[in-house]
Short mmCIF file of C-alpha atoms in Angstrom, two decimals:
data_model
loop_
_atom_site.label_atom_id
_atom_site.label_comp_id
_atom_site.label_asym_id
_atom_site.label_seq_id
_atom_site.Cartn_x
_atom_site.Cartn_y
_atom_site.Cartn_z
CA MET A 54 3.37 3.89 -14.10
CA ILE A 55 2.40 0.34 -13.12
CA ARG A 56 1.73 -2.63 -15.46
CA VAL A 57 1.13 -6.08 -14.28
CA SER A 58 0.62 -8.94 -16.70
CA ASN A 59 -0.36 -12.55 -16.17
CA LEU A 60 0.80 -12.64 -12.58
CA HIS A 61 0.51 -16.02 -10.81
CA LYS A 62 1.34 -17.03 -7.23
CA SER A 63 0.82 -20.38 -5.45
CA TYR A 64 1.51 -21.55 -1.98
CA GLY A 65 1.57 -25.38 -2.29
CA ASP A 66 -1.77 -26.41 -3.83
CA ALA A 67 -3.36 -22.97 -3.20
CA HIS A 68 -3.41 -20.86 -6.39
CA VAL A 69 -3.56 -17.39 -4.76
CA LEU A 70 -3.07 -15.24 -7.89
CA LYS A 71 -4.51 -16.62 -11.11
CA GLY A 72 -3.07 -14.58 -14.01
CA ILE A 73 -3.59 -10.98 -12.76
CA ASP A 74 -3.56 -8.12 -15.23
CA PHE A 75 -3.98 -4.47 -14.33
CA SER A 76 -2.44 -1.08 -14.83
CA VAL A 77 -2.15 2.18 -12.84
CA LYS A 78 -1.59 5.59 -14.47
CA PRO A 79 0.72 8.16 -12.94
CA SER A 80 -1.05 10.07 -10.07
CA GLU A 81 -3.79 7.50 -10.05
CA VAL A 82 -5.21 5.97 -6.79
CA VAL A 83 -6.31 2.36 -7.10
CA ALA A 84 -8.23 0.71 -4.33
CA ILE A 85 -8.26 -3.08 -4.11
CA ILE A 86 -11.19 -4.61 -2.30
CA GLY A 87 -12.45 -8.18 -1.78
CA PRO A 88 -13.15 -10.86 0.80
CA SER A 89 -10.50 -12.39 3.00
CA GLY A 90 -8.35 -14.87 1.15
CA SER A 91 -9.04 -13.25 -2.29
CA GLY A 92 -5.30 -12.49 -2.90
CA LYS A 93 -5.36 -8.78 -2.28
CA THR A 94 -2.35 -8.61 0.09
CA THR A 95 -0.34 -11.11 -1.97
CA LEU A 96 -0.90 -9.00 -5.09
CA LEU A 97 0.22 -5.93 -3.23
CA ARG A 98 3.33 -7.62 -1.74
CA SER A 99 4.18 -9.01 -5.17
CA LEU A 100 4.48 -5.53 -6.53
CA ASN A 101 7.78 -5.11 -4.51
CA PHE A 102 8.65 -8.75 -4.34
CA LEU A 103 7.98 -9.09 -0.62
CA ASP A 104 6.05 -12.14 -1.92
CA VAL A 105 7.85 -13.56 -4.91
CA PRO A 106 5.37 -14.39 -7.83
CA ASP A 107 5.78 -17.58 -9.80
CA GLN A 108 5.02 -16.18 -13.22
CA GLY A 109 4.16 -12.89 -14.93
CA THR A 110 5.74 -9.46 -15.44
CA ILE A 111 5.69 -6.36 -13.27
CA ASN A 112 6.58 -2.83 -14.60
CA ILE A 113 6.74 0.02 -12.20
CA ASN A 114 8.10 3.36 -13.42
CA GLU A 115 9.75 1.74 -16.45
CA VAL A 116 11.52 -0.96 -14.33
CA GLU A 117 10.31 -4.29 -15.53
CA ILE A 118 10.88 -7.72 -14.01
CA ASP A 119 10.07 -11.13 -15.21
CA ALA A 120 8.85 -13.11 -12.16
CA ALA A 121 10.06 -16.39 -13.69
CA ARG A 122 13.60 -15.06 -14.06
CA PRO A 123 14.20 -12.39 -11.35
CA SER A 124 17.78 -11.11 -10.85
CA LYS A 125 18.85 -9.57 -7.51
CA LYS A 126 19.68 -6.38 -9.35
CA LYS A 127 16.20 -6.16 -10.93
CA ILE A 128 14.48 -6.92 -7.59
CA ARG A 129 16.58 -4.13 -5.99
CA GLU A 130 15.65 -1.68 -8.76
CA LEU A 131 11.89 -2.59 -8.60
CA ARG A 132 11.83 -2.18 -4.76
CA GLN A 133 13.40 1.30 -5.15
CA GLN A 134 10.34 2.42 -7.03
CA SER A 135 7.82 2.00 -4.27
CA SER A 136 7.31 2.20 -0.43
CA MET A 137 4.91 0.28 1.69
CA VAL A 138 2.75 1.22 4.61
CA PHE A 139 1.87 -1.97 6.54
CA GLN A 140 -1.24 -3.07 8.37
CA HIS A 141 0.65 -3.58 11.65
CA TYR A 142 3.03 -0.62 11.31
CA HIS A 143 6.34 -2.56 11.36
CA LEU A 144 8.21 0.12 13.19
CA PHE A 145 11.47 -0.56 14.94
CA LYS A 146 10.51 -0.85 18.64
CA ASN A 147 14.02 0.18 19.83
CA LYS A 148 14.13 3.37 17.80
CA THR A 149 12.35 6.70 18.15
CA ALA A 150 9.88 8.02 15.72
CA LEU A 151 12.60 10.19 14.21
CA GLU A 152 15.08 7.28 13.99
CA ASN A 153 12.46 5.02 12.36
CA ILE A 154 12.25 7.46 9.50
CA THR A 155 15.96 8.30 9.21
CA GLU A 156 16.88 4.65 9.07
CA GLY A 157 15.90 4.12 5.47
CA LEU A 158 17.36 7.42 4.45
CA LEU A 159 20.75 6.74 6.02
CA ILE A 160 20.93 3.07 4.76
CA ALA A 161 19.01 2.79 1.57
CA LYS A 162 19.45 6.37 0.26
CA GLN A 163 22.91 6.78 1.89
CA MET A 164 22.25 10.30 2.95
CA ASN A 165 24.36 12.17 5.51
CA LYS A 166 22.86 12.38 9.01
CA SER A 167 22.03 16.08 8.87
CA GLU A 168 20.05 15.81 5.61
CA ALA A 169 18.27 12.64 6.76
CA LEU A 170 17.28 14.39 10.04
CA ASN A 171 15.92 17.45 8.14
CA ILE A 172 13.81 15.21 5.86
CA ALA A 173 12.48 13.09 8.68
CA GLU A 174 11.46 16.02 10.76
CA SER A 175 9.67 17.61 7.79
CA PHE A 176 7.67 14.46 7.14
CA LEU A 177 6.89 14.08 10.86
CA ASP A 178 5.61 17.63 10.75
CA ARG A 179 3.54 16.73 7.61
CA VAL A 180 1.72 13.98 9.59
CA GLY A 181 1.30 16.14 12.70
CA LEU A 182 3.77 14.26 14.86
CA LEU A 183 6.98 16.46 15.09
CA HIS A 184 6.34 16.99 18.76
CA ARG A 185 6.61 13.21 19.23
CA LYS A 186 9.83 12.73 17.39
CA ASP A 187 11.68 11.34 20.36
CA ALA A 188 8.90 8.95 21.41
CA TYR A 189 9.31 5.21 20.99
CA PRO A 190 6.57 3.21 19.32
CA THR A 191 5.37 1.81 22.70
CA GLU A 192 4.66 5.28 23.82
CA LEU A 193 2.45 6.04 20.83
CA SER A 194 -1.11 5.13 19.95
CA GLY A 195 -1.80 2.80 16.99
CA GLY A 196 -2.96 5.81 14.80
CA GLN A 197 0.22 7.69 15.68
CA GLN A 198 2.38 4.67 14.77
CA GLN A 199 0.59 4.35 11.44
CA ARG A 200 1.15 8.02 10.73
CA ILE A 201 4.84 7.52 11.39
CA GLY A 202 4.72 4.54 9.05
CA ILE A 203 3.24 6.84 6.32
CA ALA A 204 5.89 9.46 7.04
CA ARG A 205 8.65 6.84 6.72
CA ALA A 206 7.19 5.60 3.39
CA LEU A 207 6.95 9.17 2.00
CA ALA A 208 10.42 10.19 3.16
CA VAL A 209 12.26 7.94 0.66
CA ASN A 210 10.47 9.76 -2.19
CA PRO A 211 8.94 6.68 -3.96
CA ALA A 212 7.24 6.68 -7.31
CA VAL A 213 4.47 4.62 -5.87
CA LEU A 214 2.97 4.21 -2.34
CA LEU A 215 1.51 0.81 -1.39
CA PHE A 216 -0.94 0.54 1.59
CA ASP A 217 -1.87 -2.78 3.00
CA GLU A 218 -5.19 -2.37 4.96
CA PRO A 219 -3.70 0.77 6.69
CA THR A 220 -6.67 1.20 9.10
CA SER A 221 -7.65 -2.32 9.91
CA ALA A 222 -5.53 -2.58 13.11
CA LEU A 223 -6.66 0.79 14.47
CA ASP A 224 -9.36 1.62 16.98
CA PRO A 225 -12.37 3.23 15.25
CA GLU A 226 -11.70 6.65 16.70
CA MET A 227 -8.16 6.62 15.19
CA VAL A 228 -9.18 5.66 11.71
CA GLY A 229 -10.28 9.16 10.53
CA ASP A 230 -6.91 10.80 11.16
CA VAL A 231 -5.02 8.25 9.11
CA LEU A 232 -7.57 8.34 6.26
CA THR A 233 -7.42 12.14 6.24
CA ILE A 234 -3.64 12.02 5.78
CA ILE A 235 -3.96 9.45 2.93
CA LYS A 236 -6.53 11.65 1.15
CA ASP A 237 -4.22 14.70 1.44
CA ILE A 238 -1.40 12.70 -0.10
CA ALA A 239 -3.77 11.56 -3.02
CA LYS A 240 -4.60 15.23 -3.69
CA GLN A 241 -0.90 16.01 -4.13
CA GLY A 242 -0.66 13.56 -6.98
CA MET A 243 1.01 10.56 -5.46
CA THR A 244 0.38 7.23 -7.29
CA MET A 245 -1.09 4.88 -4.77
CA VAL A 246 -2.36 1.30 -4.59
CA ILE A 247 -4.44 0.73 -1.49
CA VAL A 248 -5.84 -2.56 -0.20
CA THR A 249 -8.75 -1.56 1.99
CA HIS A 250 -12.02 -2.59 3.50
CA GLU A 251 -13.13 1.07 3.96
CA ILE A 252 -15.62 1.24 1.06
CA GLU A 253 -16.68 4.87 1.61
CA PHE A 254 -13.03 5.82 1.72
CA ALA A 255 -12.39 3.94 -1.48
CA LYS A 256 -15.33 5.74 -3.18
CA GLN A 257 -13.92 9.12 -2.12
CA VAL A 258 -10.22 8.77 -2.80
CA SER A 259 -9.79 6.30 -5.63
CA ASP A 260 -9.72 6.81 -9.40
CA GLN A 261 -10.04 2.98 -9.95
CA VAL A 262 -11.46 0.18 -7.87
CA ILE A 263 -10.48 -3.48 -8.29
CA PHE A 264 -12.66 -6.19 -6.78
CA MET A 265 -10.89 -9.52 -6.33
CA ALA A 266 -12.22 -12.86 -5.30
CA GLU A 267 -10.46 -16.23 -5.18
CA GLY A 268 -7.40 -15.01 -6.83
CA ASP A 269 -9.03 -13.23 -9.83
CA ILE A 270 -10.01 -9.79 -10.71
CA VAL A 271 -13.74 -10.00 -10.95
CA GLU A 272 -14.28 -6.44 -12.11
CA SER A 273 -12.56 -3.03 -12.15
CA GLY A 274 -13.55 0.48 -13.03
CA ALA A 275 -14.33 3.89 -11.68
CA PRO A 276 -15.55 3.81 -8.07
CA GLU A 277 -19.06 4.90 -8.91
CA GLU A 278 -19.36 1.96 -11.27
CA VAL A 279 -17.88 -0.84 -9.17
CA LEU A 280 -19.21 0.37 -5.88
CA SER A 281 -22.57 1.84 -6.80
CA ARG A 282 -23.46 -0.10 -9.97
CA PRO A 283 -21.49 -3.40 -9.92
CA LYS A 284 -21.89 -5.61 -13.01
CA HIS A 285 -21.12 -8.87 -11.33
CA GLU A 286 -23.28 -10.74 -8.83
CA ARG A 287 -20.20 -11.73 -6.84
CA THR A 288 -19.36 -8.00 -6.38
CA ARG A 289 -22.85 -7.16 -5.40
CA ARG A 290 -22.94 -10.04 -2.88
CA PHE A 291 -19.76 -8.82 -1.29
CA LEU A 292 -20.85 -5.24 -1.02
CA ARG A 293 -24.22 -6.18 0.39
CA ARG A 294 -22.52 -8.32 3.09
CA LEU A 295 -19.88 -5.61 3.80
CA LEU A 296 -22.36 -2.79 4.02
CA GLN A 297 -25.05 -4.93 5.64
CA VAL A 298 -27.61 -3.63 3.25
#
């Protein structure tokens, strides 16, 4: 489903990704954890070329792109394979909840309005917000905005869902609702890559955990191995600090 090989990305003198290799199987949930500045978000954004890598190959759902020689056509094809849920929602402030979801269906999928409205309403219902379909983002809580972001991402029927710290901008009491929805999506077989700092959530929902530090993958494996029995001192140090053990 996803294969990444020798992925590099630099910003000036900062080498943010240092030859990343990893793969994700269909219906697998991969959690990426690590300290700030480790390259987690850059890696995630590179998967759909929101950040353009300098070198390496990315293959999603059999669409492969060489980062050193990307064509506009290949970038467009790659982006059609995934959908992203952002840390800070990225909703259109001048559009209602319903319009935020139909926008991508009308423009990217070129659906007729009636079909787009039906799909948008069904996904709003799925995240428990059909009753707020006419509300604007400023009238919604952070948790509600993020649930709309998830509905928008699902509505375009992607092969892969990408989550960039989906709960980090939320008040603590709103985190649970968003995590419950993500867990439900995982149970239905959606392939997902999730950058998260929620270690207990990663343990519960993921099939594979990747720990990154300083632009490298330090270790990866099943959650009970990486999170409960890490092999590397760098991983153990991170988890001790994060969990305050």
